[in-house]
PDB file of C-alpha atoms in Angstrom:
ATOM      1  CA  UNK A   1      94.005 112.250  99.812  1.00  0.00           C
ATOM      2  CA  UNK A   2      96.385 109.434 100.723  1.00  0.00           C
ATOM      3  CA  UNK A   3      99.376 108.654  98.563  1.00  0.00           C
ATOM      4  CA  UNK A   4     101.270 105.404  98.618  1.00  0.00           C
ATOM      5  CA  UNK A   5     104.823 104.478  97.806  1.00  0.00           C
ATOM      6  CA  UNK A   6     104.987 102.906  94.368  1.00  0.00           C
ATOM      7  CA  UNK A   7     107.747 100.469  95.285  1.00  0.00           C
ATOM      8  CA  UNK A   8     106.708  97.200  96.915  1.00  0.00           C
ATOM      9  CA  UNK A   9     107.970  96.535 100.413  1.00  0.00           C
ATOM     10  CA  UNK A  10     110.299  93.565 100.753  1.00  0.00           C
ATOM     11  CA  UNK A  11     108.690  90.234 101.565  1.00  0.00           C
ATOM     12  CA  UNK A  12     109.381  88.756 104.977  1.00  0.00           C
ATOM     13  CA  UNK A  13     112.099  86.130 105.164  1.00  0.00           C
ATOM     14  CA  UNK A  14     110.759  82.604 104.645  1.00  0.00           C
ATOM     15  CA  UNK A  15     111.767  81.454 108.137  1.00  0.00           C
ATOM     16  CA  UNK A  16     109.612  84.044 109.892  1.00  0.00           C
ATOM     17  CA  UNK A  17     106.795  84.333 107.356  1.00  0.00           C
ATOM     18  CA  UNK A  18     103.305  82.945 107.805  1.00  0.00           C
ATOM     19  CA  UNK A  19     101.919  81.582 104.528  1.00  0.00           C
ATOM     20  CA  UNK A  20      98.403  82.486 103.436  1.00  0.00           C
ATOM     21  CA  UNK A  21      96.474  80.976 100.556  1.00  0.00           C
ATOM     22  CA  UNK A  22      94.033  82.946  98.441  1.00  0.00           C
ATOM     23  CA  UNK A  23      91.971  80.961  95.966  1.00  0.00           C
ATOM     24  CA  UNK A  24      90.408  82.443  92.832  1.00  0.00           C
ATOM     25  CA  UNK A  25      88.202  80.931  90.177  1.00  0.00           C
ATOM     26  CA  UNK A  26      89.889  80.664  86.754  1.00  0.00           C
ATOM     27  CA  UNK A  27      88.245  83.785  85.288  1.00  0.00           C
ATOM     28  CA  UNK A  28      89.053  85.936  88.301  1.00  0.00           C
ATOM     29  CA  UNK A  29      92.624  84.627  88.340  1.00  0.00           C
ATOM     30  CA  UNK A  30      93.049  85.593  84.679  1.00  0.00           C
ATOM     31  CA  UNK A  31      91.656  89.087  85.350  1.00  0.00           C
ATOM     32  CA  UNK A  32      94.040  89.512  88.303  1.00  0.00           C
ATOM     33  CA  UNK A  33      97.014  88.369  86.223  1.00  0.00           C
ATOM     34  CA  UNK A  34      96.157  90.870  83.479  1.00  0.00           C
ATOM     35  CA  UNK A  35      95.741  93.678  86.023  1.00  0.00           C
ATOM     36  CA  UNK A  36      99.094  92.894  87.662  1.00  0.00           C
ATOM     37  CA  UNK A  37     100.783  92.899  84.238  1.00  0.00           C
ATOM     38  CA  UNK A  38      99.227  96.324  83.545  1.00  0.00           C
ATOM     39  CA  UNK A  39     100.436  97.514  86.951  1.00  0.00           C
ATOM     40  CA  UNK A  40     103.959  96.383  86.061  1.00  0.00           C
ATOM     41  CA  UNK A  41     103.800  98.255  82.751  1.00  0.00           C
ATOM     42  CA  UNK A  42     102.451 101.441  84.355  1.00  0.00           C
ATOM     43  CA  UNK A  43     104.922 101.555  87.237  1.00  0.00           C
ATOM     44  CA  UNK A  44     107.978  99.891  85.723  1.00  0.00           C
ATOM     45  CA  UNK A  45     108.130  97.751  88.866  1.00  0.00           C
ATOM     46  CA  UNK A  46     107.950  93.963  88.755  1.00  0.00           C
ATOM     47  CA  UNK A  47     105.203  93.279  91.295  1.00  0.00           C
ATOM     48  CA  UNK A  48     104.365  89.688  92.106  1.00  0.00           C
ATOM     49  CA  UNK A  49     100.959  88.545  93.324  1.00  0.00           C
ATOM     50  CA  UNK A  50     101.987  88.254  96.964  1.00  0.00           C
ATOM     51  CA  UNK A  51     103.363  91.814  96.960  1.00  0.00           C
ATOM     52  CA  UNK A  52     100.153  93.132  95.421  1.00  0.00           C
ATOM     53  CA  UNK A  53      97.966  91.355  97.989  1.00  0.00           C
ATOM     54  CA  UNK A  54     100.141  92.533 100.904  1.00  0.00           C
ATOM     55  CA  UNK A  55     100.067  96.147  99.669  1.00  0.00           C
ATOM     56  CA  UNK A  56      96.305  96.121  99.075  1.00  0.00           C
ATOM     57  CA  UNK A  57      95.757  94.840 102.613  1.00  0.00           C
ATOM     58  CA  UNK A  58      98.075  97.528 104.024  1.00  0.00           C
ATOM     59  CA  UNK A  59      96.172 100.193 102.101  1.00  0.00           C
ATOM     60  CA  UNK A  60      92.839  98.854 103.355  1.00  0.00           C
ATOM     61  CA  UNK A  61      94.053  99.158 106.966  1.00  0.00           C
ATOM     62  CA  UNK A  62      94.965 102.848 106.716  1.00  0.00           C
ATOM     63  CA  UNK A  63      92.768 105.385 108.524  1.00  0.00           C
ATOM     64  CA  UNK A  64      91.862 106.923 105.143  1.00  0.00           C
ATOM     65  CA  UNK A  65      90.713 103.588 103.743  1.00  0.00           C
ATOM     66  CA  UNK A  66      87.340 103.505 102.028  1.00  0.00           C
ATOM     67  CA  UNK A  67      86.586 100.280 103.861  1.00  0.00           C
TER      68      UNK A  67
END
């Protein structure tokens, strides 16, 4: 079983970062917002959407990923 650090990794500096846009329909966006708020409450860490997306992508790329 793979475990992950609970703390988000720092975002890259703006000068070297490559922006990516993810679009959601209004209902899906609301569900994501609620889930991220629950994640904040459970972990005590203030995750923002970009951090969550980056971490989910990192997790998906691990050898133990279910993808």
